[in-house]
CSV table of C-alpha atoms in Angstrom, one decimal:
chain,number,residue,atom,x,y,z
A,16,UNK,CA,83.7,-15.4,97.5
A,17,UNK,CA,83.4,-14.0,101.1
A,18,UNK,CA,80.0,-13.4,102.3
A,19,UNK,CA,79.8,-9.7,103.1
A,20,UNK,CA,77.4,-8.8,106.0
A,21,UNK,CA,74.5,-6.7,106.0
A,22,UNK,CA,75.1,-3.7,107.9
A,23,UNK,CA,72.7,-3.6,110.7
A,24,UNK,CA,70.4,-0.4,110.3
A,25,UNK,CA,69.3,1.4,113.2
A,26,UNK,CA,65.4,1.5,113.5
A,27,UNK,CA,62.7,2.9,116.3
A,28,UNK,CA,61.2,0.2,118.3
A,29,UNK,CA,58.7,3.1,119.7
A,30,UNK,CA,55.7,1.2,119.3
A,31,UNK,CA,54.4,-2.3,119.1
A,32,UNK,CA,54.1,-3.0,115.3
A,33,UNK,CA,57.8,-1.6,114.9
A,34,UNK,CA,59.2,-3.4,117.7
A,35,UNK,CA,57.4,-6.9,116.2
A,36,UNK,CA,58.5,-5.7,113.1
A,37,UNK,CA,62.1,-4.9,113.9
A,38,UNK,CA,63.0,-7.6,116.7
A,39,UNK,CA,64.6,-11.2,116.3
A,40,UNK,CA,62.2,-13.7,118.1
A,41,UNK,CA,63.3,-16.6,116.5
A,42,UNK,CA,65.6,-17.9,119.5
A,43,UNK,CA,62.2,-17.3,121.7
A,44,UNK,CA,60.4,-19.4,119.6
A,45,UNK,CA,62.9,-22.8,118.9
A,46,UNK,CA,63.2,-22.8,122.9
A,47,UNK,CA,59.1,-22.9,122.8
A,48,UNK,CA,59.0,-25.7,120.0
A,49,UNK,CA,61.2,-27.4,122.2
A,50,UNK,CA,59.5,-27.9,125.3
A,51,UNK,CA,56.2,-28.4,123.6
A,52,UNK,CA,57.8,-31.6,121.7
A,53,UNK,CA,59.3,-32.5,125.2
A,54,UNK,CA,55.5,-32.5,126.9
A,55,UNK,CA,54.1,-34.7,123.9
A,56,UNK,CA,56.9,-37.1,124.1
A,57,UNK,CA,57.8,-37.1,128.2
A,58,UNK,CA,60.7,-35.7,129.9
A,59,UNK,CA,63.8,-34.8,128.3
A,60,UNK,CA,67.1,-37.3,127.6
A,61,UNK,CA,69.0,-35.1,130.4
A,62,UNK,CA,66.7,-35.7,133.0
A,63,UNK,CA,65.9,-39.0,132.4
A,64,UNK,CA,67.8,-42.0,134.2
A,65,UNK,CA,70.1,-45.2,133.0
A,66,UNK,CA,67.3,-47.5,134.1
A,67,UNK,CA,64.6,-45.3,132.1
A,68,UNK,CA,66.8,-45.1,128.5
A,69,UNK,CA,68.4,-48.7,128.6
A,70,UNK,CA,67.2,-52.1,129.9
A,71,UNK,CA,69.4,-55.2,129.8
A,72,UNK,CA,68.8,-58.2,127.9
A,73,UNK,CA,68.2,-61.5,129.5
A,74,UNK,CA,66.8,-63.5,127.2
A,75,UNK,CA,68.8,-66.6,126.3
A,76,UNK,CA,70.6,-67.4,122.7
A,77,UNK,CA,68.3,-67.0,119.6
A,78,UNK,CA,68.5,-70.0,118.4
A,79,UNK,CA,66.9,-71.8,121.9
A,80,UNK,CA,64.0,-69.5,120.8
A,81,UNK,CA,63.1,-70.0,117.4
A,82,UNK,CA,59.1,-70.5,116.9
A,83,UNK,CA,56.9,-72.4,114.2
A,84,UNK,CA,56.1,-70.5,111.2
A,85,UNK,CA,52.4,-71.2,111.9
A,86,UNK,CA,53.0,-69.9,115.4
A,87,UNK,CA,54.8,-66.7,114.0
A,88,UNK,CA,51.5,-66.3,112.0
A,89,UNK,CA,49.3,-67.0,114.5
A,90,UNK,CA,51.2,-64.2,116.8
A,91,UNK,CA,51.1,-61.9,114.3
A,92,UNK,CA,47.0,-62.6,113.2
A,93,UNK,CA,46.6,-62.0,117.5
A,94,UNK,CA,48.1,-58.6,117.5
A,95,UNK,CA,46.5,-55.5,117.4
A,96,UNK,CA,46.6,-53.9,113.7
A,97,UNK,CA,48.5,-50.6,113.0
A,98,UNK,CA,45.6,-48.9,112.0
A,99,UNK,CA,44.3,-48.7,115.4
A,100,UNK,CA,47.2,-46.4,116.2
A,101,UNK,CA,46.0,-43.3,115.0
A,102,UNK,CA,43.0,-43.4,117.3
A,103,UNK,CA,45.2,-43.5,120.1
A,104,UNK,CA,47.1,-40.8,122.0
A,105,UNK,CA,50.6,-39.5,120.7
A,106,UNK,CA,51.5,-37.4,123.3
A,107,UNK,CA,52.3,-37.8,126.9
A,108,UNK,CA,50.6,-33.8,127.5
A,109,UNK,CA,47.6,-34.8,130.5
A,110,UNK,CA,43.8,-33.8,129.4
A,111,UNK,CA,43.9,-30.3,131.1
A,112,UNK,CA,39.9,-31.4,131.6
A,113,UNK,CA,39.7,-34.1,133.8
A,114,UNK,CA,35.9,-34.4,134.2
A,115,UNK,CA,34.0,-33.8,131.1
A,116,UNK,CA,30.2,-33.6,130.7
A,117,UNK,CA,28.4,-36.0,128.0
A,118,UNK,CA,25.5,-35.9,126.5
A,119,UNK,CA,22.8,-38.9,127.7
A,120,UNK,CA,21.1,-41.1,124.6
A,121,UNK,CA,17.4,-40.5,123.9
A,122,UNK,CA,16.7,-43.5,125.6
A,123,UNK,CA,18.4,-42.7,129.0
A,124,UNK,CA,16.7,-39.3,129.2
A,125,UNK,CA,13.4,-41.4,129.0
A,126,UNK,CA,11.7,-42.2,132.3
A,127,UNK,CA,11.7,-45.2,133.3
A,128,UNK,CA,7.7,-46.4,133.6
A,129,UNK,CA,7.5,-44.4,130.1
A,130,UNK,CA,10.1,-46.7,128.9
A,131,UNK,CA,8.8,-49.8,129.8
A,132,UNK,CA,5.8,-48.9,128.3
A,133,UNK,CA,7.3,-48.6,125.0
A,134,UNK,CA,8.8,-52.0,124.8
A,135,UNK,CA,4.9,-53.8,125.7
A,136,UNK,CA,3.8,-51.5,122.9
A,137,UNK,CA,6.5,-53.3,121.1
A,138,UNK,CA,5.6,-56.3,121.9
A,139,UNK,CA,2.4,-56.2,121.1
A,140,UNK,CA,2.7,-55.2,117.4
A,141,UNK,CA,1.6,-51.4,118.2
A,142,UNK,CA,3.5,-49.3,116.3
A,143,UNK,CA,3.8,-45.0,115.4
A,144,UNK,CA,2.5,-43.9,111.7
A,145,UNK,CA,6.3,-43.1,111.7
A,146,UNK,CA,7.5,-46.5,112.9
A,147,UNK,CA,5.6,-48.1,110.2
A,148,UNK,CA,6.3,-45.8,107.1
A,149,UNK,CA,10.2,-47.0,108.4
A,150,UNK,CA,9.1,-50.6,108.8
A,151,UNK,CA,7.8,-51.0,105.2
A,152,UNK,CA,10.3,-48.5,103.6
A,153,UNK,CA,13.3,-51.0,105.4
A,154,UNK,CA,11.1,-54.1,103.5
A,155,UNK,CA,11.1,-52.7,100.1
A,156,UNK,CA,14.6,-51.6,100.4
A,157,UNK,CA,15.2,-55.4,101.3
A,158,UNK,CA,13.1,-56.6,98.8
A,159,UNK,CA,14.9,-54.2,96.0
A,160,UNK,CA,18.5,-55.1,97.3
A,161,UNK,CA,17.6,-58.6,96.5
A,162,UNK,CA,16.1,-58.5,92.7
A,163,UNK,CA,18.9,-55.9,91.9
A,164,UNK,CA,22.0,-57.3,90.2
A,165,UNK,CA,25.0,-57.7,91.7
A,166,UNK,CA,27.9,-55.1,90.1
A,167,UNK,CA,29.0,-56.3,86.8
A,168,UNK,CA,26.2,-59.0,86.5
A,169,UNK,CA,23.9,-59.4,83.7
A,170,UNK,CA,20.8,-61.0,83.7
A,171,UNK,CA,18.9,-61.4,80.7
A,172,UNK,CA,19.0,-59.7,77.2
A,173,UNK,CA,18.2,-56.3,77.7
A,174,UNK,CA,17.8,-56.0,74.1
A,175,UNK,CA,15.1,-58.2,73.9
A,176,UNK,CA,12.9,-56.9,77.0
A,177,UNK,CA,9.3,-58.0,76.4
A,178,UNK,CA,6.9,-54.4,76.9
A,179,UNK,CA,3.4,-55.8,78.9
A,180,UNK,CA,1.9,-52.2,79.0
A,181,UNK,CA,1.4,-52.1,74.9
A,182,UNK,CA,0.1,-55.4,73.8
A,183,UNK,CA,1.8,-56.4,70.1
A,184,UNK,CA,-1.3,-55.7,68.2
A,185,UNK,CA,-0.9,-52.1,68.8
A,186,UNK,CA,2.5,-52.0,68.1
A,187,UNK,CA,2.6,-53.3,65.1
A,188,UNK,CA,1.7,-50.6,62.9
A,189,UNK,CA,3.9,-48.3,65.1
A,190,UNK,CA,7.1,-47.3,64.3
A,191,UNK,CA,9.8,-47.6,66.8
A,192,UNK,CA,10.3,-44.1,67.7
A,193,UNK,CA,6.8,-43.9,68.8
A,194,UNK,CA,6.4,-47.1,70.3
A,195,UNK,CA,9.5,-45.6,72.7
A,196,UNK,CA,8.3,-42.3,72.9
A,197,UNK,CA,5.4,-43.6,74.3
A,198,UNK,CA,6.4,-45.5,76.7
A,199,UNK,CA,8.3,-42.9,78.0
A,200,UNK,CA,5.0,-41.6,79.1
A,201,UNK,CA,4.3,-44.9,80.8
A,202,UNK,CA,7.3,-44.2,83.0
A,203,UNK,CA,9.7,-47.2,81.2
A,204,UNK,CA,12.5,-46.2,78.8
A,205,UNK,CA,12.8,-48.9,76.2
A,206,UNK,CA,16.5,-48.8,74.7
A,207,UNK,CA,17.5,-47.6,71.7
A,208,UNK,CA,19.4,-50.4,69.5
A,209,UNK,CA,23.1,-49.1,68.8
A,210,UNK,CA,24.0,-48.0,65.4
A,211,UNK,CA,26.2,-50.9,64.5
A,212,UNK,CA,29.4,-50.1,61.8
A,213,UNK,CA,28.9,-51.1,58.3
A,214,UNK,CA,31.3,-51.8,55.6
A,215,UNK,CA,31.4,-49.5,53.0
A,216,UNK,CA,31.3,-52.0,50.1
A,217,UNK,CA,31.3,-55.8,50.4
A,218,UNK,CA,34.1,-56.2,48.1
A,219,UNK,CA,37.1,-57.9,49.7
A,220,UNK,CA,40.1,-55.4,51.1
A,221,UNK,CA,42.4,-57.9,48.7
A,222,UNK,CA,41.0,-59.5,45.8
A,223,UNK,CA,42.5,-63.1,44.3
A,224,UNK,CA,44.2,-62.6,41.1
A,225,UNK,CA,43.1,-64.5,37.9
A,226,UNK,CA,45.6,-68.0,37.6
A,227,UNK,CA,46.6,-66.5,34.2
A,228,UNK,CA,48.8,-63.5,36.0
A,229,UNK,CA,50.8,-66.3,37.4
A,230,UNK,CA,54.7,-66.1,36.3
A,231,UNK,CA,54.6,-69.6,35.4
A,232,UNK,CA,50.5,-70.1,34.6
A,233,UNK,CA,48.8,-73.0,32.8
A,234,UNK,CA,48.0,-72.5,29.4
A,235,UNK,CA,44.5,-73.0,29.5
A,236,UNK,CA,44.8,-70.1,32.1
A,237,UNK,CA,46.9,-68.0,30.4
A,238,UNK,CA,44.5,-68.1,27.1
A,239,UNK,CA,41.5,-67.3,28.8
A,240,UNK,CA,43.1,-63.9,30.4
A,241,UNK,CA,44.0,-63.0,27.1
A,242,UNK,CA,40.3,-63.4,25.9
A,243,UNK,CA,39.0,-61.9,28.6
A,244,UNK,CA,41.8,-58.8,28.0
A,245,UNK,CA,40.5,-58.7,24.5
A,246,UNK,CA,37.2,-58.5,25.1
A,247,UNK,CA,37.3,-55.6,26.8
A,248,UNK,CA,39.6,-54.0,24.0
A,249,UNK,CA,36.7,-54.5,21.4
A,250,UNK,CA,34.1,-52.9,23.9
A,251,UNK,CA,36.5,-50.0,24.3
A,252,UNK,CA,37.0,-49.8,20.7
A,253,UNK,CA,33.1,-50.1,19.4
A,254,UNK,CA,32.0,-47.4,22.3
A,255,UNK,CA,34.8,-45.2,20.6
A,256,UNK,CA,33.5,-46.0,17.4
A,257,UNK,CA,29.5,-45.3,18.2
A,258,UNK,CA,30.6,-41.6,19.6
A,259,UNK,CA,32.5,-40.6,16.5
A,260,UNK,CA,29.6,-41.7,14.2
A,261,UNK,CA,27.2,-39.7,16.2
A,262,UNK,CA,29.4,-37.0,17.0
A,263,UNK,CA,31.7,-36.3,14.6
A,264,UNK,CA,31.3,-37.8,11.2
A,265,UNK,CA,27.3,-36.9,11.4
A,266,UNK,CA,28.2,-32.9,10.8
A,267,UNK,CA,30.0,-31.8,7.8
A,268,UNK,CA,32.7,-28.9,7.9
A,269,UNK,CA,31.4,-25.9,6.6
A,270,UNK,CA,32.9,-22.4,6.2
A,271,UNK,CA,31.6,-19.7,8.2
A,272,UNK,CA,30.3,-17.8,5.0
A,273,UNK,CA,28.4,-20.8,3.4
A,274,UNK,CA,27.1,-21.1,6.9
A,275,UNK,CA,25.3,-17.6,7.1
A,276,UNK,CA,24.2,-18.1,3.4
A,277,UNK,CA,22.2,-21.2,4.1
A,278,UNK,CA,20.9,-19.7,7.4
A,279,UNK,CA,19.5,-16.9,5.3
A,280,UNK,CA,18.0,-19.2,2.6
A,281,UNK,CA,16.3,-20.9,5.4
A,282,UNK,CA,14.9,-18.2,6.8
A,283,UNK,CA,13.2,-16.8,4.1
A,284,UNK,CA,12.5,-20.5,2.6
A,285,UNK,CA,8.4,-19.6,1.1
A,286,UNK,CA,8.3,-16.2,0.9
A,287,UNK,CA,8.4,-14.1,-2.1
A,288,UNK,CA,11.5,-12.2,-3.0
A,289,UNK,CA,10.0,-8.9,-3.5
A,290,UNK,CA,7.4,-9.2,-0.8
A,291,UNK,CA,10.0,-10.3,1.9
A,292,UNK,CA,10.4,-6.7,3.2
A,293,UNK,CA,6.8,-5.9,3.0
A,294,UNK,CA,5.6,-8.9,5.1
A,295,UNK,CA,7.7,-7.6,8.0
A,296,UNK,CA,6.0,-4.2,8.0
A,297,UNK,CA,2.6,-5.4,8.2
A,298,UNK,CA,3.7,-8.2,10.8
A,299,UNK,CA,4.5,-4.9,13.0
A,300,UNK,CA,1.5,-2.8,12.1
A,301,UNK,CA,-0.8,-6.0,13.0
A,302,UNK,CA,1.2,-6.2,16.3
A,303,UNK,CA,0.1,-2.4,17.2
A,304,UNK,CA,-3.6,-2.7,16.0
A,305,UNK,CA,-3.9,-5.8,18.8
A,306,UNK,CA,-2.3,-3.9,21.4
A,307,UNK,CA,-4.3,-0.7,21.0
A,308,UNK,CA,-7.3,-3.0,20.8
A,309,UNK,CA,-6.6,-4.1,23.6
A,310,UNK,CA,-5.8,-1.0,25.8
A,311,UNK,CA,-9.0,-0.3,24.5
A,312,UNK,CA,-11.0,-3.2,25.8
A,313,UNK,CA,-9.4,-2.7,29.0
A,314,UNK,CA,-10.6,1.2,29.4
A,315,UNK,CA,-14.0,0.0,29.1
A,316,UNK,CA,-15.9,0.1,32.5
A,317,UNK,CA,-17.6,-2.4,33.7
A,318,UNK,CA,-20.8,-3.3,35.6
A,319,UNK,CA,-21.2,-4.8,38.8
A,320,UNK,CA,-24.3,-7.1,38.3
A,321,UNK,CA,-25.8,-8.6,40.9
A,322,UNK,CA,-27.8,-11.8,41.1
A,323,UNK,CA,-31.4,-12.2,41.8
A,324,UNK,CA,-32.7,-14.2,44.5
A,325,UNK,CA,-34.4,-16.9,42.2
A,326,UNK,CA,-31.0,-17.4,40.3
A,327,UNK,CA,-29.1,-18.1,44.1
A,328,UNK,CA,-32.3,-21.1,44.6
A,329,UNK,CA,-31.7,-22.2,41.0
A,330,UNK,CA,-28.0,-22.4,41.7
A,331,UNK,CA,-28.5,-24.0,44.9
A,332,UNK,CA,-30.3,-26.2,43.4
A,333,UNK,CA,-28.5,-27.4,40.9
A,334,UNK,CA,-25.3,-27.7,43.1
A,335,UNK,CA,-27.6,-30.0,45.7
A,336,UNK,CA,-28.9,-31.9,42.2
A,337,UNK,CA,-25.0,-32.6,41.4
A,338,UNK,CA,-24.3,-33.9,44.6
A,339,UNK,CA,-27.3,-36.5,44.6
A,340,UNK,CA,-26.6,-37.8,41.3
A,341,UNK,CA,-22.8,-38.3,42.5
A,342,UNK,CA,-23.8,-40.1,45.7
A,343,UNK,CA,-26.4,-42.4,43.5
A,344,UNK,CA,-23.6,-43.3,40.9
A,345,UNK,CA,-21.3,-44.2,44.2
A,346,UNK,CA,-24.3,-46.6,45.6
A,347,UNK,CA,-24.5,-48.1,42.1
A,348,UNK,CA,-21.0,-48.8,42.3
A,349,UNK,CA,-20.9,-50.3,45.1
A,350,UNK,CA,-23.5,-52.8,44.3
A,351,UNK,CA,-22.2,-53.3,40.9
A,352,UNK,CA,-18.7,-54.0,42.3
A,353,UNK,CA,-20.6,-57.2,44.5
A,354,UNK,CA,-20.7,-58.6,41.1
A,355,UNK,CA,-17.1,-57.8,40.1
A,356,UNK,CA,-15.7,-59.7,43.1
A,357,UNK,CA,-13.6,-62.6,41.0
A,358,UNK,CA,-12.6,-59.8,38.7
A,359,UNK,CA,-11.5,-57.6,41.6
A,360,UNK,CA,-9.7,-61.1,42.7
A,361,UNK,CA,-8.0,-61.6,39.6
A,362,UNK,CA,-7.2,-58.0,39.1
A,363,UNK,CA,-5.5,-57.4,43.1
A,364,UNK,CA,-3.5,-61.2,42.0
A,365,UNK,CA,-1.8,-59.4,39.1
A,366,UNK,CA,-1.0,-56.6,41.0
A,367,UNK,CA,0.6,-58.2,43.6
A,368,UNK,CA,2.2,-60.8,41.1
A,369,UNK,CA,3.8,-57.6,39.3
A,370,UNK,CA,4.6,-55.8,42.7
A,371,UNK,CA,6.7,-59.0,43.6
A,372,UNK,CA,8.2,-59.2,40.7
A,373,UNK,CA,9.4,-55.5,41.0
A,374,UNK,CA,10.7,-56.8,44.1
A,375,UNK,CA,12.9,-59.2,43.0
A,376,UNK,CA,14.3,-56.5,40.1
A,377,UNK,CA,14.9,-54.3,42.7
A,378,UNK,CA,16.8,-56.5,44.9
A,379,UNK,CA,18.5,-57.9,42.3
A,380,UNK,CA,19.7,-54.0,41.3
A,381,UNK,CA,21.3,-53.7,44.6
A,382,UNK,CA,23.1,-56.7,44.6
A,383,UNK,CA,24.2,-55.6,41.6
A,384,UNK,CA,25.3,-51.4,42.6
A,385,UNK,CA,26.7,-53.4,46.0
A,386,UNK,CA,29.9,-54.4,43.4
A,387,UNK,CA,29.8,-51.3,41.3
A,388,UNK,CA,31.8,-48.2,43.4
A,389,UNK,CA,29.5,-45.0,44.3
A,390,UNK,CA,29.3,-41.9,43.0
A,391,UNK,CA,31.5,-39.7,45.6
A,392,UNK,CA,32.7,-37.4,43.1
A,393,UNK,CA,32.9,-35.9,39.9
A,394,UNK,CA,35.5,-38.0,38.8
A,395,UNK,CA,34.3,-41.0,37.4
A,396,UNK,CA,35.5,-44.5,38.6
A,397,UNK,CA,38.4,-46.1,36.1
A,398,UNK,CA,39.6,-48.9,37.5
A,399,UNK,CA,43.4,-50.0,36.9
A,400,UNK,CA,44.6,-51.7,33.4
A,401,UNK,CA,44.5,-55.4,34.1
A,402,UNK,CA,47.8,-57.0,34.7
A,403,UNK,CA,48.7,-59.8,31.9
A,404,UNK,CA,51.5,-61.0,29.9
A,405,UNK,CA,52.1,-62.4,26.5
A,406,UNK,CA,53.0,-65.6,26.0
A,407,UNK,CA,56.5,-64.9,25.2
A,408,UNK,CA,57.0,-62.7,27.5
A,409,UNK,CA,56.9,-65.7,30.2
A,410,UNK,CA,60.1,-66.5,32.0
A,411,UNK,CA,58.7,-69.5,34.0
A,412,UNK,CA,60.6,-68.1,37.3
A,413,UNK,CA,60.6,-64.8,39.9
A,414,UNK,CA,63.9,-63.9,39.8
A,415,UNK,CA,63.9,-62.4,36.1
A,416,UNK,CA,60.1,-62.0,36.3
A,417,UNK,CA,59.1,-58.1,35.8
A,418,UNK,CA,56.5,-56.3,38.0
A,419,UNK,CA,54.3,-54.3,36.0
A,420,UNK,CA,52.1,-52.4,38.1
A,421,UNK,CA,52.6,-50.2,40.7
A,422,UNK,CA,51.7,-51.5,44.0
A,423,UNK,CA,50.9,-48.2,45.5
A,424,UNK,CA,48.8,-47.6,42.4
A,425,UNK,CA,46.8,-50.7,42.9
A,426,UNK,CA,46.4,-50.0,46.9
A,427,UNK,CA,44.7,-46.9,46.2
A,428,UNK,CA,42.7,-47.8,43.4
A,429,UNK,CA,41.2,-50.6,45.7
A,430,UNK,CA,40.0,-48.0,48.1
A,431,UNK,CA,38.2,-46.2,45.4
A,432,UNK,CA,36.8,-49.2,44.4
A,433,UNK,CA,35.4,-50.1,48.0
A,434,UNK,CA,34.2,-46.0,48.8
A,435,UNK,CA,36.7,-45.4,51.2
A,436,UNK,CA,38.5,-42.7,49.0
A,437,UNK,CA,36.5,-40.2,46.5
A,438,UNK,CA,37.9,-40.8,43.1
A,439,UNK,CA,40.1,-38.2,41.8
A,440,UNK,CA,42.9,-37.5,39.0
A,441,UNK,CA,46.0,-38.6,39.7
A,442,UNK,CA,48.7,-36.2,38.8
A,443,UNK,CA,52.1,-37.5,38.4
């Protein structure tokens, strides 16, 4: 495709923004470029001469010259880096200010008598308030750059930092929240122990099968699976047993017109059959005599007596009277429990022999709810059927042995079992 021109549009260059806007400058400013690269890198190719572009080589063969590798190194360790380079010069353009002014130091500006009188000062140990607050600030930095640990060195436990501003007698009815929130006040921060990650249950992730699921088991194996199999079959059976007799076989089926019948013969079990409707009329004529007896009671007004001063001393006195004879009983049993000390003895023994007895139940309780799986859900746990085989069912070898369980099943069952998953009801 050709490439059509723009046709050039005639414009006013009357005033200065137009004719900037409207004017080609570029050839102006590629000429300017140039001669500014010239002056940064010296005169031009064209002006230059043979003797300034080329020189001619008179060194002898390559070979004649060859140096040590050490001496190679050694060169290159004596010259000057390349990272010096950027603080030199890269242009040949001349400073267009030859003679610049700087700035004299502090100590130049000084006078000279005034000078040497700041050195003997020196010299003699006799220093500014701000000389010294430097001088011992420089120390402690010095002493604090040496007790500090180098990056990525430990020394010590930090764990087990001993605290010397709260003996341990103190702290030893504290809890450790307030033991750290109080030295926090003291201006230390005492580290908090991270929360380390716990197993859910301590039952193995794969448990080892009973011998007796083997495909070619012992018989002594074999025989005790199937006791242990059976077993559980009678449990099952008797607990099924126990809740039909208490459920089931302990109500007989009745229709539902014997069932209001004997509800009604209940009912009026002891009372009279002509009298039955007459007792409830004067049930409900008793129960409106009370009520308007009492609406009645409650109209009455009544009168706001008010104590005389000799029944406020008599009831002061007898509270004060009560109180004495309660302090007197606590005296006499305090002395009387001087006497009591070997029964106390014997009594704070058997408490402490049940209490650590109680202890050992309880431990041995959670040892016990450590195996069994927790209650996440409202599914109960079931665990899977056992695996097992009959004795003729045994084929001695794996290649026509039959799986019987689902694998899958048995994975997921196992992370019921150890509370990683909630129990639910598997829907096939």
């Amino acid at each position: 495709m050709l490439d059509v021109k723009a046709k050039k549009r005639k414009v006013s260059k009357k005033t200065k923004r137009s004719w900037r806007k409207y004017i080609d400058i570029k050839d102006v400013d590629t000429f300017l470029d140039n001669n500014r690269l010239e002056e940064r890198l010296g005169t031009s190719f064209s002006e230059c001469i043979d003797t300034q572009l080329f020189t001619i080589d008179k060194t002898a063969d390559v070979t004649e010259n060859v140096i040590s590798k050490r001496a190679a190194r050694l060169a290159l360790k004596n010259k000057e880096p390349r990272c010096f380079a950027s603080l030199k010069s890269h242009t040949c353009v001349p400073d267009p200010i030859s003679k610049r002014n700087r700035v004299r130091t502090k100590e130049e500006r000084m006078n000279s008598i005034l000078r040497q009188r700041e050195v003997e000062r020196k010299v003699k140990g006799i220093l500014k308030l701000k000389a010294k607050k430097a001088l011992k600030n420089r120390i402690l930095a010095k002493v604090a750059s040496t007790n500090c640990p180098k990056s990525k060195e430990i020394k010590g436990d930090i764990w087990n930092s001993t605290n010397v501003l709260i003996p341990d007698t103190v702290t030893e009815w504290m809890s450790s929240n307030s033991v750290r929130h109080t030295l926090k006040h003291l201006g230390i921060k005492k580290r908090k122990l991270p929360l380390l990650c716990k197993k859910s249950s301590v039952l193995p992730a794969v448990e080892i099968p009973h011998p007796g699921t083997s495909y070619n088991p012992s018989y002594n194996d074999h025989q005790e699976l199937l006791h242990n199999i059976v077993q559980k079959e009678l449990e099952l059976m008797k607990q099924d047993e126990h809740l039909n007799r208490v459920t089931t076989q302990m109500f007989k089926k009745i229709s539902l017109q014997n069932r209001d019948e004997n509800m009604m013969k209940e009912m009026l079990e002891g009372l009279p059959e002509n009298q039955a409707a007459s007792s409830f009329k004067s049930i409900e004529e008793n129960h409106e005599e009370e009520n308007s007896s009492i609406i009645i009671a409650n109209n009455k007004s009544k009168k706001n007596i008010k104590k005389t001063l000799v029944q406020k001393r008599k009831q002061r006195e007898q509270k004060q009277a009560i109180n004495e004879r309660a302090l007197m009983k606590l005296e006499k049993k305090k002395i009387s429990d001087i006497y009591k000390l070997k029964t106390l003895q014997k009594q704070m023994e058997a408490k402490e022999r049940k209490q650590e007895s109680l202890r050992q139940k309880r431990m041995k309780k959670r040892e016990r709810e450590s195996l069994v799986p927790k209650t996440l859900s409202k599914t109960k746990f079931e665990p899977i059927d056992p695996d097992f085989q009959l004795a003729e069912e045994l084929t001695g070898n794996l290649r026509n042995c039959k799986p019987s369980n689902n694998l899958l099943k048995e994975r997921y069952k196992s992370f019921q079992q150890r509370n990683i998953v909630a129990p639910t009801v598997i829907k096939l």
